Amino acid sequence: MEKAYIGVDVGGMSIKAGIVNLNGEILYKDKVVTDGKHDDVFLKDIHLLLEKVIEEGKKLNLEIKGIGFGIPGVVNNKKGTIDKMANINGRYLPLRDSLLDLNIPIAISNDANVAALAEQKFGAAKGLKNVILLTLGTGVGGGVIIDGKLFEGNEGKGAELGHALLILNGEKCGCGRNGCYEAYASASALLRLTKKYLNDYPNSMMWDYINHDLNNVSGLTSFECAKKGDEAANKLVDEYIMYVAEGMLDYCNIFRPEAFVIGGGISNQGKYLTDKLQSYLERHNYGYETAPRSEVLVATLKNDAGIIGAASLLMD
């Protein structure tokens, strides 16, 4: 029988589970709608989904060696609990204990951590040993790979790169602090910055792009207008790049990764984004003349990263 692992990607809208082989290929996947209001239903739905996926694995003549979870929130990887999660009412949910009857090893981690592991093992950073993943979405998720191993910190509560301080007493962050990296580098921060520039530059092409309605502002507004040569949009993009790259410079000096992998909606800008970030790093990086280069890459596994990364937690 071929060895395989199950990865579970828990989200606010759906819970996706897939069987992944040692080559990082998803052999089967299924999903259920997330019930975020009832803890018992939430855990039962996961159990039923896994029962179905395990049964499908048997049909494929696969030996399921472990089940990994990627959770968008705070976990305790020692106890196997979900301590806090966006869009879910409950706290300290006993996820691992609720699955003991399956008699399969269970691992649990943060969603950004498993995405980093997926990209390092099978995606954009395959073959590299020291990698940082940054997901630039509603918030900023971070994952750290050191010497080929996922770094999670005590209880799996470390590597919260989005909540490192970027500007003292700066913009309010969703975590309750002020000036976090997330408050400047996230897609949400880009939207806030775009609206500010629109108010400051009434003749900007960006107004036409959004049909003169601030409700139409998106992560595309500044980048697409900058590509067309709009002066305000280019200033805006440069400011946003500065915030993102300054945080990356801190992580360069702490971890000195071989590569940064950029995920999240902003990463859809591809090389237009990564070239600007790479240039900023090379112009400002402390000790760059003698330090190894940190390559800026775009995440490649996209929506499958959660399943593949979660499954990877137990592969080694």
Tab-separated table of C-alpha atoms in Angstrom:
chain	number	residue	atom	x	y	z
A	1	MET	CA	0.000	0.000	0.000
A	2	GLU	CA	1.170	3.508	-0.793
A	3	LYS	CA	1.709	5.764	2.205
A	4	ALA	CA	-0.325	8.962	2.254
A	5	TYR	CA	-1.420	11.713	4.624
A	6	ILE	CA	-4.575	13.722	5.074
A	7	GLY	CA	-4.401	17.505	5.173
A	8	VAL	CA	-7.314	19.526	6.538
A	9	ASP	CA	-7.617	23.206	5.622
A	10	VAL	CA	-10.076	24.841	8.025
A	11	GLY	CA	-11.607	28.094	6.834
A	12	GLY	CA	-14.401	30.408	7.840
A	13	MET	CA	-16.577	29.281	4.907
A	14	SER	CA	-15.540	25.669	4.384
A	15	ILE	CA	-13.441	22.835	5.772
A	16	LYS	CA	-11.442	21.105	3.038
A	17	ALA	CA	-9.694	17.761	3.447
A	18	GLY	CA	-7.455	15.966	0.984
A	19	ILE	CA	-5.279	12.880	0.722
A	20	VAL	CA	-1.710	13.789	-0.198
A	21	ASN	CA	1.070	11.433	-1.264
A	22	LEU	CA	4.784	11.805	-0.558
A	23	ASN	CA	5.215	13.763	-3.798
A	24	GLY	CA	2.814	16.449	-2.598
A	25	GLU	CA	0.065	15.379	-5.003
A	26	ILE	CA	-3.563	15.563	-3.876
A	27	LEU	CA	-5.139	12.215	-4.709
A	28	TYR	CA	-8.604	12.953	-3.384
A	29	LYS	CA	-10.348	15.864	-1.691
A	30	ASP	CA	-13.709	16.807	-0.268
A	31	LYS	CA	-15.192	19.596	1.834
A	32	VAL	CA	-18.045	20.621	4.115
A	33	VAL	CA	-19.537	23.992	4.983
A	34	THR	CA	-18.099	25.452	8.193
A	35	ASP	CA	-20.527	25.775	11.090
A	36	GLY	CA	-19.030	28.656	13.044
A	37	LYS	CA	-21.773	28.959	15.660
A	38	HIS	CA	-21.940	25.519	17.253
A	39	ASP	CA	-18.729	23.971	18.584
A	40	ASP	CA	-20.140	20.459	18.794
A	41	VAL	CA	-21.404	20.574	15.200
A	42	PHE	CA	-18.074	22.004	14.027
A	43	LEU	CA	-16.130	19.104	15.568
A	44	LYS	CA	-18.676	16.512	14.422
A	45	ASP	CA	-18.535	17.802	10.843
A	46	ILE	CA	-14.754	17.422	10.837
A	47	HIS	CA	-15.053	13.874	12.171
A	48	LEU	CA	-17.618	12.882	9.537
A	49	LEU	CA	-15.548	14.464	6.766
A	50	LEU	CA	-12.446	12.573	7.872
A	51	GLU	CA	-14.349	9.297	8.067
A	52	LYS	CA	-15.387	9.784	4.455
A	53	VAL	CA	-11.894	10.751	3.296
A	54	ILE	CA	-10.310	7.799	5.127
A	55	GLU	CA	-12.796	5.458	3.465
A	56	GLU	CA	-11.925	6.880	0.057
A	57	GLY	CA	-8.266	6.294	0.907
A	58	LYS	CA	-8.967	2.629	1.484
A	59	LYS	CA	-10.642	2.412	-1.929
A	60	LEU	CA	-7.467	3.862	-3.442
A	61	ASN	CA	-5.372	1.291	-1.558
A	62	LEU	CA	-3.661	3.984	0.489
A	63	GLU	CA	-2.260	3.668	3.999
A	64	ILE	CA	-3.129	6.870	5.886
A	65	LYS	CA	-0.181	7.597	8.188
A	66	GLY	CA	-1.298	10.896	9.698
A	67	ILE	CA	-3.768	13.780	9.660
A	68	GLY	CA	-2.622	17.400	9.788
A	69	PHE	CA	-4.656	20.569	10.299
A	70	GLY	CA	-4.082	24.150	9.199
A	71	ILE	CA	-6.085	26.506	11.418
A	72	PRO	CA	-6.651	30.257	10.762
A	73	GLY	CA	-6.140	31.270	14.353
A	74	VAL	CA	-4.331	30.426	17.557
A	75	VAL	CA	-3.628	26.774	18.329
A	76	ASN	CA	-1.859	24.726	20.975
A	77	ASN	CA	0.123	22.138	19.063
A	78	LYS	CA	1.042	20.304	22.281
A	79	LYS	CA	-2.533	19.796	23.457
A	80	GLY	CA	-4.003	19.668	19.965
A	81	THR	CA	-6.544	22.382	20.691
A	82	ILE	CA	-7.912	25.341	18.770
A	83	ASP	CA	-7.548	28.174	21.280
A	84	LYS	CA	-9.011	30.958	19.174
A	85	MET	CA	-10.190	31.119	15.604
A	86	ALA	CA	-11.734	33.746	13.381
A	87	ASN	CA	-15.409	33.105	12.565
A	88	ILE	CA	-15.719	30.340	15.177
A	89	ASN	CA	-17.412	31.095	18.497
A	90	GLY	CA	-15.688	28.483	20.638
A	91	ARG	CA	-12.313	28.589	22.345
A	92	TYR	CA	-10.067	25.770	23.465
A	93	LEU	CA	-11.796	23.264	21.237
A	94	PRO	CA	-10.321	19.781	21.873
A	95	LEU	CA	-9.715	18.965	18.226
A	96	ARG	CA	-7.187	16.159	18.682
A	97	ASP	CA	-9.133	14.496	21.502
A	98	SER	CA	-12.310	14.545	19.416
A	99	LEU	CA	-10.547	12.389	16.801
A	100	LEU	CA	-8.835	9.817	19.040
A	101	ASP	CA	-11.139	7.036	17.870
A	102	LEU	CA	-9.683	7.294	14.356
A	103	ASN	CA	-6.417	5.847	15.718
A	104	ILE	CA	-4.329	8.005	13.382
A	105	PRO	CA	-1.631	10.493	14.526
A	106	ILE	CA	-2.915	14.088	14.531
A	107	ALA	CA	-0.904	17.325	14.128
A	108	ILE	CA	-2.262	20.853	14.301
A	109	SER	CA	-0.710	24.175	13.272
A	110	ASN	CA	-1.526	27.686	12.112
A	111	ASP	CA	-2.645	28.056	8.492
A	112	ALA	CA	0.272	30.299	7.506
A	113	ASN	CA	2.712	27.806	9.020
A	114	VAL	CA	1.378	24.939	6.937
A	115	ALA	CA	1.355	27.107	3.796
A	116	ALA	CA	5.038	27.876	4.391
A	117	LEU	CA	5.771	24.177	4.784
A	118	ALA	CA	3.903	23.366	1.583
A	119	GLU	CA	5.790	25.963	-0.463
A	120	GLN	CA	9.150	24.824	0.973
A	121	LYS	CA	8.534	21.118	0.349
A	122	PHE	CA	6.607	21.181	-2.904
A	123	GLY	CA	6.127	24.743	-4.161
A	124	ALA	CA	8.002	27.916	-5.025
A	125	ALA	CA	10.818	27.317	-2.513
A	126	LYS	CA	11.230	23.576	-3.063
A	127	GLY	CA	14.746	22.461	-2.179
A	128	LEU	CA	15.554	25.484	-0.005
A	129	LYS	CA	16.216	25.091	3.714
A	130	ASN	CA	15.570	28.585	5.097
A	131	VAL	CA	12.336	30.163	3.915
A	132	ILE	CA	9.836	32.778	5.093
A	133	LEU	CA	6.283	32.888	3.785
A	134	LEU	CA	4.281	36.118	3.984
A	135	THR	CA	0.610	36.072	3.050
A	136	LEU	CA	-0.573	39.563	2.187
A	137	GLY	CA	-4.318	39.274	2.564
A	138	THR	CA	-6.893	40.684	4.958
A	139	GLY	CA	-4.097	40.350	7.507
A	140	VAL	CA	-0.473	39.297	7.219
A	141	GLY	CA	0.266	35.661	7.931
A	142	GLY	CA	3.796	34.440	8.446
A	143	GLY	CA	5.529	31.087	8.347
A	144	VAL	CA	9.188	30.344	9.075
A	145	ILE	CA	11.266	27.378	7.916
A	146	ILE	CA	14.700	27.068	9.551
A	147	ASP	CA	17.170	24.410	8.383
A	148	GLY	CA	14.348	22.607	6.610
A	149	LYS	CA	12.085	22.466	9.664
A	150	LEU	CA	8.977	24.437	10.521
A	151	PHE	CA	9.530	26.867	13.396
A	152	GLU	CA	6.401	27.318	15.504
A	153	GLY	CA	7.577	28.483	18.929
A	154	ASN	CA	6.182	27.386	22.278
A	155	GLU	CA	2.775	25.672	21.902
A	156	GLY	CA	2.817	26.607	18.213
A	157	LYS	CA	2.062	30.224	19.051
A	158	GLY	CA	5.197	31.782	17.559
A	159	ALA	CA	6.072	33.052	14.076
A	160	GLU	CA	3.323	35.708	14.155
A	161	LEU	CA	5.275	37.866	11.726
A	162	GLY	CA	2.299	40.108	10.977
A	163	HIS	CA	2.305	41.351	14.537
A	164	ALA	CA	5.899	42.458	14.806
A	165	LEU	CA	6.061	46.206	15.419
A	166	LEU	CA	6.780	48.298	12.343
A	167	ILE	CA	5.889	51.814	13.542
A	168	LEU	CA	5.665	52.770	17.215
A	169	ASN	CA	2.201	54.115	18.089
A	170	GLY	CA	1.190	53.677	14.479
A	171	GLU	CA	-2.052	52.534	12.866
A	172	LYS	CA	-4.431	50.404	14.914
A	173	CYS	CA	-4.096	46.686	14.252
A	174	GLY	CA	-6.858	44.110	14.554
A	175	CYS	CA	-4.890	42.405	17.327
A	176	GLY	CA	-5.386	45.459	19.567
A	177	ARG	CA	-1.877	46.884	19.338
A	178	ASN	CA	-0.773	49.893	17.299
A	179	GLY	CA	1.797	49.918	14.525
A	180	CYS	CA	1.954	46.198	13.668
A	181	TYR	CA	3.411	45.113	10.334
A	182	GLU	CA	-0.056	43.835	9.407
A	183	ALA	CA	-1.486	47.342	9.806
A	184	TYR	CA	0.772	48.528	6.961
A	185	ALA	CA	1.537	45.517	4.756
A	186	SER	CA	-1.835	43.749	4.480
A	187	ALA	CA	-4.289	44.102	1.623
A	188	SER	CA	-6.575	45.858	4.099
A	189	ALA	CA	-3.837	48.392	4.769
A	190	LEU	CA	-3.403	48.903	1.023
A	191	LEU	CA	-7.110	49.702	0.694
A	192	ARG	CA	-6.873	52.259	3.501
A	193	LEU	CA	-3.826	53.828	1.883
A	194	THR	CA	-5.530	53.903	-1.529
A	195	LYS	CA	-8.506	55.817	-0.147
A	196	LYS	CA	-6.150	58.314	1.468
A	197	TYR	CA	-4.351	58.923	-1.828
A	198	LEU	CA	-7.650	59.281	-3.674
A	199	ASN	CA	-8.646	62.049	-1.289
A	200	ASP	CA	-5.237	63.708	-1.641
A	201	TYR	CA	-5.093	63.422	-5.462
A	202	PRO	CA	-8.519	64.326	-6.940
A	203	ASN	CA	-7.138	64.218	-10.506
A	204	SER	CA	-5.660	60.743	-10.221
A	205	MET	CA	-6.518	58.134	-12.846
A	206	MET	CA	-7.544	55.937	-9.930
A	207	TRP	CA	-10.831	57.844	-9.671
A	208	ASP	CA	-11.782	56.729	-13.190
A	209	TYR	CA	-10.662	53.181	-12.393
A	210	ILE	CA	-13.151	52.989	-9.492
A	211	ASN	CA	-15.887	54.869	-11.377
A	212	HIS	CA	-15.622	57.668	-8.814
A	213	ASP	CA	-17.009	55.407	-6.081
A	214	LEU	CA	-14.797	54.661	-3.067
A	215	ASN	CA	-16.767	51.473	-2.512
A	216	ASN	CA	-15.081	50.084	-5.636
A	217	VAL	CA	-11.548	50.430	-4.253
A	218	SER	CA	-9.670	47.115	-4.320
A	219	GLY	CA	-6.146	45.800	-4.126
A	220	LEU	CA	-5.935	46.212	-7.895
A	221	THR	CA	-6.702	49.940	-7.966
A	222	SER	CA	-3.249	51.312	-7.191
A	223	PHE	CA	-1.203	48.650	-8.975
A	224	GLU	CA	-3.174	48.681	-12.225
A	225	CYS	CA	-3.161	52.481	-12.442
A	226	ALA	CA	0.544	52.607	-11.565
A	227	LYS	CA	1.251	50.307	-14.520
A	228	LYS	CA	-0.528	52.845	-16.733
A	229	GLY	CA	1.726	55.625	-15.482
A	230	ASP	CA	-0.504	57.425	-13.018
A	231	GLU	CA	1.730	59.560	-10.791
A	232	ALA	CA	-0.350	59.256	-7.609
A	233	ALA	CA	-0.755	55.513	-8.046
A	234	ASN	CA	2.997	55.079	-8.483
A	235	LYS	CA	3.651	57.082	-5.307
A	236	LEU	CA	1.103	54.958	-3.498
A	237	VAL	CA	2.627	51.672	-4.694
A	238	ASP	CA	6.101	52.875	-3.729
A	239	GLU	CA	4.889	53.684	-0.224
A	240	TYR	CA	3.195	50.296	0.132
A	241	ILE	CA	6.295	48.502	-1.164
A	242	MET	CA	8.364	50.395	1.416
A	243	TYR	CA	6.191	49.125	4.270
A	244	VAL	CA	6.219	45.525	3.048
A	245	ALA	CA	9.947	45.517	2.313
A	246	GLU	CA	10.977	47.202	5.580
A	247	GLY	CA	9.363	44.353	7.486
A	248	MET	CA	11.140	41.896	5.208
A	249	LEU	CA	14.448	43.601	5.969
A	250	ASP	CA	13.874	42.961	9.674
A	251	TYR	CA	13.268	39.291	8.918
A	252	CYS	CA	16.392	39.235	6.734
A	253	ASN	CA	18.465	40.419	9.656
A	254	ILE	CA	16.861	37.963	12.082
A	255	PHE	CA	16.569	34.832	9.932
A	256	ARG	CA	18.586	35.511	6.752
A	257	PRO	CA	16.308	33.322	4.613
A	258	GLU	CA	17.265	32.006	1.206
A	259	ALA	CA	13.863	33.116	-0.031
A	260	PHE	CA	10.684	34.952	0.833
A	261	VAL	CA	7.535	33.426	-0.617
A	262	ILE	CA	4.729	35.956	-1.061
A	263	GLY	CA	1.156	34.673	-0.970
A	264	GLY	CA	-2.291	36.198	-0.545
A	265	GLY	CA	-4.267	38.297	-2.982
A	266	ILE	CA	-1.515	40.889	-3.483
A	267	SER	CA	0.796	38.155	-4.803
A	268	ASN	CA	-1.319	38.033	-7.980
A	269	GLN	CA	0.736	41.044	-9.113
A	270	GLY	CA	3.522	38.533	-9.775
A	271	LYS	CA	6.875	39.862	-10.905
A	272	TYR	CA	5.626	43.451	-10.901
A	273	LEU	CA	5.413	43.068	-7.114
A	274	THR	CA	8.410	40.829	-6.479
A	275	ASP	CA	10.771	42.868	-8.668
A	276	LYS	CA	9.974	45.994	-6.662
A	277	LEU	CA	10.424	44.169	-3.357
A	278	GLN	CA	13.682	42.584	-4.540
A	279	SER	CA	15.050	45.938	-5.629
A	280	TYR	CA	14.157	47.546	-2.287
A	281	LEU	CA	15.830	44.739	-0.338
A	282	GLU	CA	19.006	45.033	-2.361
A	283	ARG	CA	19.152	48.803	-1.950
A	284	HIS	CA	18.558	48.840	1.784
A	285	ASN	CA	19.610	45.481	3.196
A	286	TYR	CA	22.074	45.781	6.067
A	287	GLY	CA	25.320	44.065	5.125
A	288	TYR	CA	24.000	43.126	1.682
A	289	GLU	CA	27.472	43.199	0.133
A	290	THR	CA	28.540	40.293	2.314
A	291	ALA	CA	25.151	38.692	3.065
A	292	PRO	CA	23.612	35.968	0.895
A	293	ARG	CA	20.778	37.063	-1.367
A	294	SER	CA	17.192	36.557	-0.205
A	295	GLU	CA	15.145	35.779	-3.297
A	296	VAL	CA	11.568	37.088	-3.450
A	297	LEU	CA	9.216	34.497	-4.952
A	298	VAL	CA	5.488	34.183	-5.588
A	299	ALA	CA	3.630	31.302	-3.938
A	300	THR	CA	2.655	28.655	-6.490
A	301	LEU	CA	0.372	26.213	-4.666
A	302	LYS	CA	-2.457	28.747	-4.201
A	303	ASN	CA	-5.658	27.179	-2.812
A	304	ASP	CA	-4.049	23.758	-2.391
A	305	ALA	CA	-1.306	25.014	-0.063
A	306	GLY	CA	-3.435	24.513	3.048
A	307	ILE	CA	-4.209	20.860	2.346
A	308	ILE	CA	-0.691	20.008	1.157
A	309	GLY	CA	1.012	21.849	4.008
A	310	ALA	CA	-1.247	20.370	6.670
A	311	ALA	CA	-0.576	16.885	5.346
A	312	SER	CA	3.154	17.667	5.360
A	313	LEU	CA	3.176	18.252	9.139
A	314	LEU	CA	3.526	14.524	9.728
A	315	MET	CA	5.464	13.451	6.655
A	316	ASP	CA	8.870	13.671	8.308
